[in-house]
Amino acid sequence: MVRIKVPATTANIGPGFDSLGCALSLYAVIDFEETDAGLLIDGCEPAYQNEENLMVAAYDLTMKRLNMQRKGLHIRFHSDIPISRGLGSSAALLVAGSMAANVLHGNTLDKGEILDICNQIEGHPDNVAPAIYGGLTASLVEADKPYSVRYPINEQACFCVLIPNFQTSTHEARKILPAQVDFKDAVYNVSRTAVLCRALETWDEELLTIALNDRLHQPYRSQLIHEYDKIRQICLKHGAAAFFISGSGPTCIALSKHADFSKRLAEDLKQCRHLWQAIDLKADLKG
Ligand code: HSE
């Protein structure tokens, strides 16, 4: 039996579309045990207790890489990562499944190979990379192969995640994006992404505010998130250094150096039409 603990992740981080990601202090803890008796998954909705489950898909693809075949598998699942909210719940399942197969069969694959396997299923590496390596990561894909590097992140960084009581689909949130972008907008994002990586380390708050702006996805996706403008105003009014959509949404993040930032928002969030849960998280650096 092996127990895998894998973090939630926030992808894009403003301008770094499909590249930047950060692991957060919110987790799924999953036990995997090989048995002689088919597939058994406890702890998740019945609709996910089957071969289609992403943990199983990643487990099987990893077994294939190891030239082995799965026999029976018992999975006991517990997760605090909300589903379809933009906090990397799918990536967490993929990473857990792949790491479990690897650990149970000799631990011969390195993190780069786990990343490659997970990216084959997910299609973009910006959630799986931080879930594997921990901390802040930047990733790219060349000829179907993902590459990731880690950046230091200031220990003051506090990610107040605002999770609404509605879901959005990543598929829909990708479909809404334009097929082409203006050259000036590409430059706007490239320059901000480069500066942001350093500003997250030094915690230059003026630079963070500017560098976290984005023209590639948030102007389109904010339309899919009810009360986006209102939530943004609330967070900025209470002193957030920056506000951005987590992954493809609908969760939004207020970045600040205040470890209890959610408390500042509590009264104003009560005035919203939708229920927004605010949770204070830190970057998870362990990997
Ligand atoms: N980079 C991805 C996107 C993350 O924004 O669509 C969502 O999983």
CSV table of C-alpha atoms and ligand atoms in Angstrom, one decimal, residues 11-12 17-18 122 124 126-127 170 174 217 221 247-248, ligand 1:
chain,number,residue,atom,x,y,z
A,11,ALA,CA,-2.4,27.7,-12.9
A,12,ASN,CA,-1.8,30.7,-15.2
A,17,PHE,CA,-1.3,31.3,-19.5
A,18,ASP,CA,-0.7,27.5,-19.8
A,122,GLU,CA,-4.1,16.7,-19.2
A,124,HIS,CA,-1.2,21.3,-20.6
A,126,ASP,CA,0.8,24.1,-15.7
A,127,ASN,CA,-1.2,22.3,-13.0
A,170,THR,CA,-12.4,24.1,-18.4
A,174,ARG,CA,-10.9,27.3,-23.3
A,217,HIS,CA,-7.6,34.9,-21.0
A,221,ARG,CA,-13.2,34.2,-18.9
A,247,GLY,CA,-6.7,28.4,-13.7
A,248,SER,CA,-9.8,28.6,-15.9
B,1,HSE,N1,-4.0,26.7,-18.2
B,1,HSE,C1,-5.2,26.0,-18.1
B,1,HSE,C2,-6.3,27.0,-18.6
B,1,HSE,C3,-5.5,25.7,-16.7
B,1,HSE,O1,-6.3,28.1,-18.3
B,1,HSE,O2,-7.2,26.6,-19.4
B,1,HSE,C4,-6.9,25.1,-16.5
B,1,HSE,O3,-6.8,23.8,-16.2
